[in-house]
Coordinates of C-alpha atoms in Angstrom, one line a residue:
Chain A
M1 CA -24.7 42.4 -8.8
S2 CA -22.4 39.6 -8.1
S3 CA -18.6 39.8 -9.3
E4 CA -17.6 39.2 -12.6
T5 CA -17.6 35.6 -13.7
T6 CA -15.5 35.0 -17.0
T7 CA -16.2 37.4 -19.5
K8 CA -13.9 40.2 -19.3
I9 CA -16.3 43.2 -19.7
P10 CA -15.1 46.4 -18.6
E11 CA -16.7 47.0 -15.2
A12 CA -15.1 50.2 -15.0
A13 CA -18.0 51.5 -17.2
A14 CA -19.6 53.4 -14.4
V15 CA -16.7 55.6 -13.9
P16 CA -16.3 58.1 -16.6
P17 CA -13.1 57.7 -18.3
P18 CA -10.7 60.9 -17.4
G19 CA -10.5 63.8 -20.0
T20 CA -14.0 63.0 -21.2
A21 CA -15.9 65.4 -19.3
T22 CA -17.0 67.4 -22.4
A23 CA -20.5 68.3 -23.4
K24 CA -21.2 65.0 -24.6
R25 CA -24.2 63.2 -22.8
R26 CA -23.7 60.3 -21.1
I27 CA -25.9 57.4 -19.3
P28 CA -26.1 58.6 -16.0
K29 CA -24.3 56.6 -13.6
G30 CA -27.4 55.0 -12.1
H31 CA -28.5 53.2 -15.4
Q32 CA -25.5 51.3 -15.5
R33 CA -26.9 49.3 -12.4
L34 CA -29.7 48.6 -14.3
L35 CA -27.7 46.3 -16.6
T36 CA -28.2 42.7 -15.3
R37 CA -25.5 40.1 -15.4
R38 CA -27.3 38.7 -18.8
D39 CA -27.2 42.3 -20.4
R40 CA -23.6 42.3 -19.7
I41 CA -22.8 39.0 -21.1
T42 CA -24.7 40.1 -24.1
L43 CA -22.8 43.3 -24.4
G44 CA -19.6 41.5 -24.0
L45 CA -20.7 39.1 -26.7
M46 CA -22.0 41.8 -29.2
A47 CA -18.6 43.5 -29.0
G48 CA -16.3 40.5 -28.4
V49 CA -17.3 38.1 -31.5
P50 CA -17.0 40.8 -34.2
T51 CA -13.6 42.1 -32.4
I52 CA -12.2 38.9 -32.2
L53 CA -12.8 37.8 -35.9
H54 CA -11.6 41.4 -37.0
V55 CA -8.4 41.3 -34.7
A56 CA -7.5 37.6 -35.6
L57 CA -7.9 38.1 -39.4
V58 CA -6.6 41.5 -39.9
W59 CA -4.1 42.7 -36.9
V60 CA -2.8 39.4 -36.0
T61 CA -1.9 38.6 -39.5
A62 CA -0.5 42.3 -39.9
L63 CA 1.7 41.5 -36.6
A64 CA 2.4 38.1 -38.1
S65 CA 3.7 39.7 -41.4
I66 CA 6.0 41.7 -39.2
A67 CA 7.5 38.7 -37.3
L68 CA 7.9 36.6 -40.3
A69 CA 9.7 39.2 -42.3
F70 CA 12.6 38.5 -39.8
T71 CA 12.7 34.7 -40.6
T72 CA 13.0 32.1 -43.5
W73 CA 10.3 29.5 -43.6
D74 CA 9.2 27.2 -46.1
G75 CA 5.6 26.8 -44.8
I76 CA 6.1 23.1 -44.0
G77 CA 6.0 22.7 -40.1
F78 CA 6.5 25.3 -37.8
D79 CA 10.1 24.0 -36.6
S80 CA 11.5 25.1 -40.0
I81 CA 11.0 29.0 -39.1
Q82 CA 14.6 30.3 -38.8
W83 CA 15.4 33.7 -37.5
V84 CA 17.6 35.7 -39.9
G85 CA 17.3 39.2 -38.6
L86 CA 17.5 42.1 -41.4
Q87 CA 18.4 39.4 -44.0
N88 CA 15.4 39.7 -46.1
F89 CA 15.3 43.5 -46.0
K90 CA 19.0 43.7 -46.9
E91 CA 18.4 41.3 -50.2
L92 CA 15.1 43.4 -50.9
F93 CA 16.8 46.7 -50.8
E94 CA 20.4 45.7 -52.3
Q95 CA 19.7 42.6 -54.6
N96 CA 16.0 42.8 -55.9
P97 CA 16.0 44.7 -59.2
Q98 CA 12.1 45.2 -58.9
F99 CA 11.8 46.9 -55.3
W100 CA 13.1 50.4 -56.2
P101 CA 11.0 50.5 -59.3
A102 CA 8.0 49.1 -57.6
L103 CA 8.2 51.8 -54.7
Q104 CA 8.8 54.3 -57.4
H105 CA 5.8 53.4 -59.2
N106 CA 3.6 53.4 -56.1
V107 CA 4.8 57.0 -55.8
I108 CA 4.1 58.3 -59.3
W109 CA 0.8 56.6 -59.1
F110 CA 0.0 58.7 -56.0
V111 CA 1.2 61.9 -57.7
V112 CA -0.7 61.2 -60.8
L113 CA -3.9 60.7 -59.1
I114 CA -3.5 63.7 -57.0
A115 CA -2.2 65.9 -59.8
I116 CA -4.8 65.1 -62.6
P117 CA -7.9 63.1 -61.5
T118 CA -8.4 65.0 -58.2
P119 CA -8.6 68.5 -59.4
L120 CA -10.6 67.4 -62.5
G121 CA -13.0 65.7 -59.9
L122 CA -13.2 69.0 -57.9
F123 CA -13.7 71.0 -61.2
L124 CA -16.5 68.8 -62.2
A125 CA -18.2 68.8 -58.7
V126 CA -18.2 72.6 -58.6
Q127 CA -19.8 72.7 -62.0
L128 CA -22.5 69.9 -61.3
D129 CA -23.2 71.5 -58.0
K130 CA -24.6 74.6 -59.8
K131 CA -27.9 72.8 -60.2
I132 CA -27.5 72.9 -63.8
R133 CA -29.8 70.9 -66.5
F134 CA -28.7 67.3 -67.0
S135 CA -26.5 67.2 -64.1
R136 CA -27.7 63.8 -62.7
V137 CA -27.0 62.4 -66.5
Y138 CA -23.3 64.1 -66.2
Q139 CA -22.8 62.7 -62.9
T140 CA -23.6 59.2 -63.8
A141 CA -21.3 59.1 -66.8
F142 CA -18.2 60.3 -64.5
F143 CA -19.4 58.0 -61.8
L144 CA -20.0 54.7 -63.8
P145 CA -16.2 53.7 -63.6
V146 CA -16.3 53.6 -59.7
V147 CA -18.9 51.2 -59.7
L148 CA -17.0 48.9 -61.9
S149 CA -14.9 46.0 -60.8
M150 CA -11.3 46.8 -61.2
A151 CA -10.8 43.7 -63.0
V152 CA -13.5 44.6 -65.3
I153 CA -11.8 48.0 -65.9
G154 CA -8.7 46.0 -66.6
F155 CA -10.1 44.2 -69.4
V156 CA -12.1 47.0 -71.0
W157 CA -9.0 49.1 -71.3
Q158 CA -7.1 46.1 -72.7
L159 CA -9.4 46.5 -75.6
V160 CA -8.7 50.1 -75.9
Y161 CA -4.8 49.6 -75.7
N162 CA -4.4 46.4 -77.5
P163 CA -1.5 46.7 -79.9
D164 CA -3.2 44.7 -82.5
T165 CA -6.7 45.2 -82.4
G166 CA -7.1 48.2 -79.8
L167 CA -8.9 51.4 -80.2
I168 CA -6.1 53.5 -79.9
N169 CA -4.1 51.9 -82.4
S170 CA -6.5 50.9 -85.0
V171 CA -7.5 54.8 -85.0
I172 CA -3.9 56.1 -85.5
G173 CA -2.8 53.3 -87.5
A174 CA -0.1 52.0 -85.0
N175 CA -0.7 48.5 -85.4
E176 CA 1.1 48.2 -88.5
P177 CA 4.6 46.9 -88.5
G178 CA 7.4 49.8 -88.2
K179 CA 4.7 51.9 -86.7
Y180 CA 3.9 49.6 -83.9
I181 CA 3.2 51.1 -80.3
D182 CA 3.0 48.4 -77.8
W183 CA 1.0 50.1 -74.9
I184 CA 0.8 47.1 -72.7
G185 CA 4.2 45.7 -73.2
D186 CA 6.7 48.5 -73.5
P187 CA 7.9 49.4 -70.1
D188 CA 8.3 53.0 -71.0
L189 CA 4.8 53.3 -71.9
N190 CA 2.5 50.7 -69.9
L191 CA 2.5 52.4 -66.6
W192 CA 1.3 55.7 -68.1
A193 CA -1.6 53.6 -70.1
I194 CA -2.7 52.2 -66.8
L195 CA -2.7 55.5 -65.0
I196 CA -5.0 56.9 -67.8
A197 CA -7.3 54.1 -66.9
A198 CA -7.0 54.5 -63.0
S199 CA -7.5 58.3 -63.4
W200 CA -10.4 57.4 -65.4
R201 CA -11.9 55.8 -62.5
H202 CA -10.7 57.9 -59.6
T203 CA -12.0 61.4 -61.3
G204 CA -15.6 60.2 -60.6
Y205 CA -14.8 59.0 -57.1
M206 CA -13.3 62.5 -56.3
M207 CA -16.2 64.1 -57.8
I208 CA -18.7 62.4 -55.6
L209 CA -16.6 63.2 -52.5
Y210 CA -16.3 66.7 -53.3
L211 CA -20.1 66.8 -54.4
A212 CA -20.9 65.8 -51.0
G213 CA -18.5 68.4 -49.4
L214 CA -20.1 71.5 -51.3
K215 CA -23.7 70.2 -50.4
G216 CA -22.3 71.1 -46.7
V217 CA -21.3 74.8 -47.7
D218 CA -23.6 77.1 -46.2
P219 CA -25.4 79.1 -49.2
S220 CA -25.4 82.4 -47.4
L221 CA -21.7 82.4 -47.8
R222 CA -22.1 82.2 -51.7
E223 CA -24.6 85.2 -51.4
A224 CA -22.5 87.3 -49.2
S225 CA -19.6 86.7 -51.6
S226 CA -21.6 87.7 -54.6
L227 CA -23.0 90.7 -53.0
D228 CA -19.5 91.8 -52.1
G229 CA -19.0 91.6 -56.1
A230 CA -16.5 88.6 -56.0
N231 CA -16.4 86.8 -59.5
E232 CA -17.0 83.1 -59.6
W233 CA -13.4 82.2 -59.5
Q234 CA -12.7 84.6 -56.3
T235 CA -15.9 83.4 -54.6
F236 CA -14.4 79.5 -55.0
K237 CA -10.9 80.4 -53.9
N238 CA -11.5 82.5 -51.2
V239 CA -14.8 81.4 -49.8
I240 CA -15.7 77.8 -51.0
F241 CA -12.4 76.1 -51.2
P242 CA -11.4 77.0 -47.6
T243 CA -14.7 75.4 -46.3
L244 CA -13.7 72.3 -47.9
R245 CA -10.9 71.5 -45.7
P246 CA -12.3 68.4 -44.3
T247 CA -13.2 67.0 -47.6
N248 CA -9.6 67.7 -48.8
T249 CA -8.4 65.5 -45.9
V250 CA -10.5 62.6 -46.8
V251 CA -9.3 63.0 -50.5
L252 CA -5.9 63.1 -49.6
V253 CA -6.1 60.1 -47.4
V254 CA -8.2 58.1 -49.8
T255 CA -5.9 58.8 -52.9
I256 CA -3.0 57.7 -50.8
I257 CA -4.5 54.5 -49.7
E258 CA -5.8 53.9 -53.5
A259 CA -2.1 54.4 -54.7
L260 CA -0.8 51.9 -51.9
R261 CA -3.7 49.4 -52.9
A262 CA -3.4 49.6 -56.4
F263 CA -3.3 45.9 -57.6
D264 CA -6.3 44.3 -59.6
L265 CA -6.0 47.0 -62.4
V266 CA -2.4 46.3 -63.1
F267 CA -2.7 42.5 -62.5
V268 CA -5.6 42.0 -65.2
F269 CA -3.7 44.5 -67.8
N270 CA -0.5 42.8 -67.9
K271 CA 0.4 40.8 -64.5
G272 CA 2.7 43.7 -63.2
A273 CA 5.2 42.9 -65.9
E274 CA 8.3 45.2 -66.4
G275 CA 7.4 48.9 -66.1
T276 CA 4.5 48.6 -63.9
E277 CA 5.7 46.8 -60.8
L278 CA 4.0 47.8 -57.6
L279 CA 4.6 46.9 -53.9
S280 CA 1.4 44.9 -54.0
I281 CA 2.2 43.1 -56.9
L282 CA 5.4 42.0 -55.5
V283 CA 3.8 40.6 -52.4
T284 CA 1.3 38.6 -54.4
N285 CA 3.9 37.4 -56.9
N286 CA 5.6 36.0 -54.0
I287 CA 2.6 33.8 -53.0
I288 CA 1.2 32.7 -56.4
G289 CA 4.2 33.1 -58.4
E290 CA 7.3 30.5 -58.9
S291 CA 8.8 30.8 -55.6
S292 CA 6.9 31.1 -52.5
R293 CA 9.3 32.7 -50.0
I294 CA 7.3 33.7 -47.0
G295 CA 9.9 35.6 -45.0
Y296 CA 11.0 37.7 -48.2
G297 CA 7.1 38.3 -49.1
S298 CA 6.5 39.4 -45.7
A299 CA 9.5 41.9 -45.6
I300 CA 7.9 43.5 -48.8
A301 CA 4.5 43.7 -46.9
V302 CA 6.2 45.4 -44.1
V303 CA 7.5 48.1 -46.0
L304 CA 3.8 48.6 -47.3
L305 CA 2.3 48.4 -43.9
L306 CA 4.9 51.2 -42.5
I307 CA 3.8 53.6 -45.4
S308 CA 0.3 53.1 -44.9
L309 CA 0.3 53.7 -41.1
V310 CA 2.4 56.7 -41.5
V311 CA -1.0 58.0 -43.2
I312 CA -3.5 56.2 -41.3
I313 CA -2.4 56.9 -38.0
P314 CA -2.2 60.9 -38.0
Y315 CA -5.6 60.9 -40.0
L316 CA -7.4 58.5 -37.4
V317 CA -6.0 60.4 -34.5
S318 CA -7.1 63.7 -35.9
T319 CA -10.6 62.5 -36.9
F320 CA -11.0 60.8 -33.3
R321 CA -9.9 64.0 -31.6
K322 CA -12.7 66.0 -33.6
E323 CA -15.1 63.2 -32.5
R324 CA -14.4 63.6 -29.0
R325 CA -14.9 67.5 -29.0
A326 CA -18.1 67.1 -31.1
Chain B
M1 CA -31.9 75.5 -51.4
S2 CA -31.6 79.2 -51.4
T3 CA -33.9 81.0 -54.0
T4 CA -31.1 82.8 -55.6
V5 CA -29.8 79.6 -57.1
M6 CA -33.3 78.5 -58.0
T7 CA -33.9 81.4 -60.1
K8 CA -30.8 80.8 -61.9
V9 CA -32.2 77.9 -64.1
R10 CA -34.8 80.3 -65.3
T11 CA -32.3 83.0 -66.8
P12 CA -32.1 83.3 -70.6
V13 CA -29.4 81.2 -72.3
R14 CA -26.2 82.5 -71.4
P15 CA -22.8 81.7 -73.9
A16 CA -21.2 80.6 -70.7
R17 CA -23.6 78.1 -69.6
V18 CA -23.7 76.6 -73.4
L19 CA -20.0 76.3 -73.2
L20 CA -20.2 74.5 -70.1
H21 CA -22.7 72.1 -71.4
L22 CA -20.7 71.5 -74.5
F23 CA -17.5 70.8 -72.3
L24 CA -19.5 68.5 -69.9
A25 CA -21.5 66.6 -72.5
G26 CA -18.0 66.1 -74.3
A27 CA -16.5 65.2 -71.2
A28 CA -19.2 62.6 -70.4
L29 CA -19.0 61.1 -73.9
A30 CA -15.2 60.5 -73.6
W31 CA -15.6 59.0 -70.2
L32 CA -18.1 56.6 -71.6
A33 CA -15.9 55.7 -74.7
P34 CA -14.2 52.9 -73.4
L35 CA -17.3 51.2 -72.4
L36 CA -19.0 52.1 -75.7
W37 CA -16.1 50.7 -77.4
A38 CA -16.1 47.5 -75.6
M39 CA -19.9 47.2 -76.1
Y40 CA -19.3 47.6 -79.9
S41 CA -16.6 45.3 -80.2
A42 CA -18.7 42.7 -78.3
M43 CA -21.5 43.1 -80.7
R44 CA -19.9 42.3 -83.6
P45 CA -18.6 38.7 -85.0
Y46 CA -14.9 37.8 -84.7
A47 CA -14.9 37.0 -88.3
E48 CA -15.9 40.3 -89.5
T49 CA -13.7 42.4 -87.5
S50 CA -10.4 40.1 -88.3
E51 CA -11.2 40.7 -91.9
K52 CA -12.1 44.5 -91.8
G53 CA -10.4 45.6 -88.7
Y54 CA -11.8 47.1 -85.6
V55 CA -12.6 50.7 -86.7
S56 CA -14.8 49.8 -89.5
W57 CA -18.7 50.1 -90.2
P58 CA -20.5 46.8 -88.9
D59 CA -22.2 44.4 -91.3
K60 CA -24.0 42.7 -88.6
L61 CA -24.8 43.5 -85.1
S62 CA -25.8 40.8 -82.7
F63 CA -25.9 39.7 -79.2
D64 CA -24.1 36.2 -80.3
N65 CA -20.8 36.9 -78.3
F66 CA -22.8 37.5 -75.2
T67 CA -24.6 34.2 -75.3
D68 CA -21.6 32.7 -76.5
A69 CA -19.6 33.7 -73.3
F70 CA -22.2 33.0 -71.1
T71 CA -22.8 29.6 -72.1
Q72 CA -19.2 28.5 -73.1
S73 CA -17.6 29.7 -70.0
D74 CA -20.5 28.3 -67.7
M75 CA -21.0 31.9 -66.3
G76 CA -24.1 31.0 -64.4
H77 CA -22.0 28.7 -62.3
Y78 CA -19.6 31.2 -61.3
F79 CA -22.4 34.0 -60.9
V80 CA -24.0 31.4 -58.4
N81 CA -20.5 31.1 -56.6
T82 CA -20.3 34.8 -56.0
M83 CA -23.8 35.0 -54.6
I84 CA -22.5 31.9 -52.2
I85 CA -19.9 34.3 -50.9
A86 CA -21.5 37.6 -51.3
V87 CA -25.0 37.2 -49.7
P88 CA -23.7 35.9 -46.4
A89 CA -20.6 38.1 -46.3
V90 CA -23.0 41.3 -46.7
L91 CA -25.5 40.3 -44.1
V92 CA -23.1 39.0 -41.3
T93 CA -21.1 42.1 -41.9
L94 CA -23.9 44.4 -41.4
F95 CA -24.9 42.1 -38.4
L96 CA -21.6 42.1 -36.7
S97 CA -20.8 45.9 -37.4
S98 CA -24.0 46.9 -36.1
M99 CA -23.5 45.2 -32.6
V100 CA -20.1 46.8 -32.4
A101 CA -21.4 50.2 -33.2
F102 CA -24.3 49.8 -30.8
Y103 CA -22.0 48.7 -28.0
V104 CA -19.3 51.8 -28.5
S105 CA -22.2 54.4 -29.2
R106 CA -24.8 53.7 -26.6
F107 CA -22.3 52.3 -23.6
D108 CA -19.7 54.6 -22.5
F109 CA -17.4 51.8 -21.7
R110 CA -13.4 53.1 -21.6
L111 CA -12.8 50.6 -24.7
N112 CA -14.7 52.2 -27.2
L113 CA -12.4 54.8 -28.6
A114 CA -9.7 52.1 -29.0
L115 CA -12.1 49.5 -30.3
L116 CA -13.3 52.0 -33.1
L117 CA -9.7 53.0 -34.0
V118 CA -8.8 49.3 -34.3
F119 CA -11.6 48.6 -36.6
T120 CA -11.3 51.6 -38.8
A121 CA -7.5 51.5 -39.2
G122 CA -7.7 47.7 -39.9
N123 CA -10.1 48.6 -43.0
L124 CA -7.7 51.1 -44.2
L125 CA -4.7 48.8 -44.6
P126 CA -3.8 47.4 -48.3
Q127 CA -4.7 43.9 -48.4
Q128 CA -1.2 42.8 -49.3
V129 CA -0.1 43.6 -46.0
I130 CA -1.8 40.6 -44.3
I131 CA -2.1 38.2 -47.3
T132 CA 1.3 36.1 -46.7
P133 CA 0.2 34.9 -43.1
L134 CA -3.5 34.8 -44.0
Y135 CA -2.7 32.6 -47.0
R136 CA -0.6 30.3 -44.6
L137 CA -3.3 30.3 -41.9
Y138 CA -5.8 29.3 -44.4
L139 CA -3.5 26.3 -45.4
L140 CA -3.0 25.5 -41.9
V141 CA -6.7 25.3 -40.8
D142 CA -8.2 22.0 -41.1
L143 CA -12.1 22.0 -41.5
P144 CA -12.7 18.2 -42.4
G145 CA -16.2 17.6 -43.8
I146 CA -17.3 21.5 -43.5
T147 CA -15.6 22.8 -46.7
M148 CA -15.1 21.1 -49.8
S149 CA -11.2 21.5 -49.7
G150 CA -11.4 20.2 -46.0
K151 CA -9.5 23.7 -45.3
L152 CA -10.4 27.3 -45.0
Y153 CA -8.0 27.6 -48.3
D154 CA -10.0 27.4 -51.4
S155 CA -13.8 27.7 -49.9
A156 CA -16.4 30.0 -49.9
L157 CA -16.2 30.1 -46.0
G158 CA -12.9 31.4 -46.1
L159 CA -13.7 34.2 -48.3
V160 CA -16.8 35.2 -46.3
L161 CA -14.8 35.3 -43.2
I162 CA -12.0 37.6 -44.7
H163 CA -14.6 39.8 -46.2
V164 CA -16.5 40.2 -43.0
A165 CA -13.4 40.9 -41.1
F166 CA -12.2 43.5 -43.4
Q167 CA -15.2 45.4 -44.2
S168 CA -16.8 45.4 -40.8
G169 CA -14.2 48.1 -39.9
F170 CA -15.5 50.6 -42.3
C171 CA -19.2 49.8 -41.4
A172 CA -18.6 49.9 -37.6
F173 CA -17.2 53.3 -37.8
V174 CA -20.1 54.5 -40.0
L175 CA -22.8 52.9 -38.2
A176 CA -21.3 54.3 -34.8
N177 CA -21.3 57.6 -36.0
Y178 CA -25.1 57.4 -37.1
M179 CA -26.4 55.6 -33.9
R180 CA -24.7 58.6 -31.9
S181 CA -27.0 60.9 -33.6
L182 CA -30.0 59.1 -32.5
P183 CA -31.3 60.7 -29.1
H184 CA -30.1 58.9 -26.2
E185 CA -33.8 59.1 -24.2
L186 CA -34.6 56.5 -26.4
T187 CA -32.6 53.8 -25.0
E188 CA -32.4 55.4 -21.7
A189 CA -36.3 55.1 -21.3
A190 CA -36.0 51.3 -22.3
L191 CA -33.6 50.6 -19.9
V192 CA -35.5 52.3 -17.2
D193 CA -38.3 50.0 -18.2
G194 CA -36.2 47.2 -17.9
A195 CA -35.6 46.0 -21.3
S196 CA -32.7 43.6 -22.1
V197 CA -29.9 45.2 -24.0
W198 CA -30.5 42.8 -26.8
R199 CA -34.2 44.2 -27.2
M200 CA -33.0 47.7 -27.2
Y201 CA -30.4 46.8 -29.9
W202 CA -32.9 44.6 -32.0
Q203 CA -36.2 46.6 -31.4
I204 CA -35.3 50.0 -31.0
V205 CA -31.6 50.9 -32.3
L206 CA -31.5 48.7 -35.4
P207 CA -35.0 49.8 -37.1
L208 CA -34.0 53.4 -36.6
C209 CA -30.5 52.7 -38.8
R210 CA -32.2 51.4 -41.9
P211 CA -31.1 54.2 -44.0
A212 CA -27.5 53.8 -43.1
M213 CA -27.9 49.9 -43.4
A214 CA -29.5 50.3 -46.8
A215 CA -26.5 52.4 -48.0
L216 CA -23.8 50.2 -46.5
G217 CA -25.5 47.1 -47.7
T218 CA -25.4 48.6 -51.3
L219 CA -22.0 49.6 -50.9
L220 CA -20.7 46.2 -49.5
S221 CA -22.8 44.1 -52.3
I222 CA -21.0 46.0 -55.0
W223 CA -17.4 45.8 -53.3
I224 CA -17.8 42.3 -52.4
Y225 CA -19.2 41.3 -55.9
N226 CA -16.1 43.2 -57.5
D227 CA -13.6 41.7 -55.1
F228 CA -10.7 40.2 -57.4
F229 CA -7.8 40.0 -55.2
W230 CA -8.9 37.8 -52.1
A231 CA -10.4 35.2 -54.5
L232 CA -7.1 35.2 -56.6
V233 CA -4.9 34.4 -53.9
L234 CA -7.3 32.3 -51.3
I235 CA -9.2 30.3 -54.1
S236 CA -7.3 27.6 -56.3
T237 CA -10.0 25.4 -57.9
G238 CA -11.3 27.0 -60.7
E239 CA -14.7 25.4 -60.1
N240 CA -15.0 27.3 -56.8
M241 CA -14.1 30.9 -58.1
P242 CA -16.3 33.9 -58.1
I243 CA -17.1 35.5 -61.3
T244 CA -14.6 38.2 -61.2
S245 CA -11.3 36.0 -60.7
A246 CA -13.0 33.3 -63.0
L247 CA -13.2 36.0 -65.7
N248 CA -9.2 36.3 -65.5
N249 CA -9.2 32.6 -66.4
L250 CA -11.6 32.8 -69.2
T251 CA -9.6 35.5 -71.0
G252 CA -6.8 33.1 -70.8
A253 CA -8.6 30.6 -72.8
Y254 CA -10.3 32.9 -75.2
F255 CA -7.2 35.0 -75.5
T256 CA -7.7 35.0 -79.4
D257 CA -11.0 36.4 -79.4
P258 CA -11.3 39.8 -78.0
N259 CA -14.9 40.3 -79.1
L260 CA -15.8 37.5 -76.6
V261 CA -13.6 38.7 -73.9
A262 CA -15.3 42.0 -74.3
A263 CA -18.8 40.2 -74.0
G264 CA -17.4 38.4 -70.9
A265 CA -16.2 41.5 -69.1
L266 CA -19.4 43.5 -69.7
L267 CA -21.6 40.5 -68.7
T268 CA -19.7 40.5 -65.4
A269 CA -20.4 44.2 -65.0
I270 CA -24.2 43.9 -65.6
P271 CA -25.4 43.0 -62.0
T272 CA -23.1 45.8 -60.4
L273 CA -24.6 48.4 -63.1
I274 CA -28.1 47.0 -62.3
V275 CA -27.6 47.3 -58.4
Y276 CA -26.1 51.1 -59.0
F277 CA -28.8 52.4 -61.1
V278 CA -31.6 50.8 -58.9
L279 CA -29.8 51.8 -55.4
Q280 CA -28.0 55.0 -56.8
R281 CA -28.7 57.0 -53.9
Q282 CA -28.0 54.5 -51.3
F283 CA -24.5 53.8 -53.0
V284 CA -23.5 57.4 -53.3
S285 CA -24.5 58.2 -49.7
G286 CA -22.8 55.1 -48.2
L287 CA -19.7 56.5 -50.1
T288 CA -19.8 59.9 -48.4
L289 CA -21.3 58.6 -45.2
G290 CA -17.7 57.5 -44.0
A291 CA -16.2 60.6 -45.6
N292 CA -17.9 63.5 -43.9
K293 CA -20.2 63.3 -40.9
G294 CA -23.2 65.0 -40.0

């Protein structure tokens, strides 16, 4: 074993990191010495190449978003970057008429998703978990929207909501002048119209996650519960639901992330016009819209990043803690 | 499966069960309604619907709108564009993330938790957080002769790279969990016999991960095919667009004919539906693999 050449491979492998002296089996120290130098280089490349790609395109750009948020830049040449401190944020919070509505809509998006499709998905999962007939058919129907592209979902629901030719207005006769209901253009209505489409998709997603969670519930728990004379609802409330805790955590995180990521559906539906602004739409409009203000767009992205990290970090820390204990 | 559950199926018809079936059948129909409506609209000629209104009995049902949408908008070309992006992206993502997973699950280097954390967190970020600098970066990178545009911007290569970078987070996480569940003796024995690290990965660990790879591959194919956002921002030439973002342009062109738009949207959805129906099990297990372990 000669000393390291160029590749920075953690040589400390032979020394187990402190605090991991748990039940997990490790390769005995002797085996580390069986790695030839070529093996070490191979390992370095195997981990290094994907990491560099991921970090460069995802994390470096995320950090660049933070840095650029404090500057103005026209995108032509690096010497035109100017430090402006908190000016972008000031302008965003105080002068942008779309910012607070957008933030509010993201919050509404999450609240609606967690309040309606999530319990509905859980309810469907519990019913379909009973091994009833046609279970597969029902599952497929509810799950179909999850497979479709958000863009396609946007087009399909446009056909439902179109004020002149759409299903709803044609059925209720609201496509006549005087009784006209503009589901897509009316800022008081369009967010709710889109949320129905978003909920339509989210229900199936939640149903699948809960079905997987329910498969992990020990059948003997149910038996014990019914032997004790508990009815279906009592069994669910006191026995099944508490065991679904890990699934509930995942569901909560997934729903928050979905609410922050919502973009395609709204963009296809009405380009994020008045009434349906979202943070993601504001960021994107800053790139493909009329005015491309890099620093300003980055400032909106930073707000989005901070909200995301508040959710992502605690979730991952708790997940990985469990991993270590396992 | 406990026997009590199995015998339940044989019980005589109970009113509660009938009610439940009625509810589920009604809900399932309601769930399919928007898609059935799109299908119905797409099968009717525009002239007829504009004369009689959309909620009316059909005089003529045909697939003309589908063939029109497909030929008039050159859909085949955009479908090929999507394939040029999706196939390499799925394969490279699986390849790279399985290597990372192999490293963190088999070799107890100090880095591995941090590495996995970085990958997983990266995959959870909203795409818009990174898009502004990414867009600028793509405009800055010159690749004369390598891509049609001469830049990373507006090229299939650029889309493949961001898909790989973004999706490998989720896949590395899932595969690492999967590989941890494989017995350590497998690779330890190989190590003692003097097998190289690469051989361990390629000939021992990877073949055992086939189920997980199949599940992830299905999931990735559908996700990448369905992508709308990356292509919207990072592709500017209509010719280079994948099918979902091309659809967005088409609707602008055919805005006056909703029936044709419906047909176009449904045509776009067909490949995902085929993949889903053929590989349903893999798709669902892929979704839940990441969600609950063990």
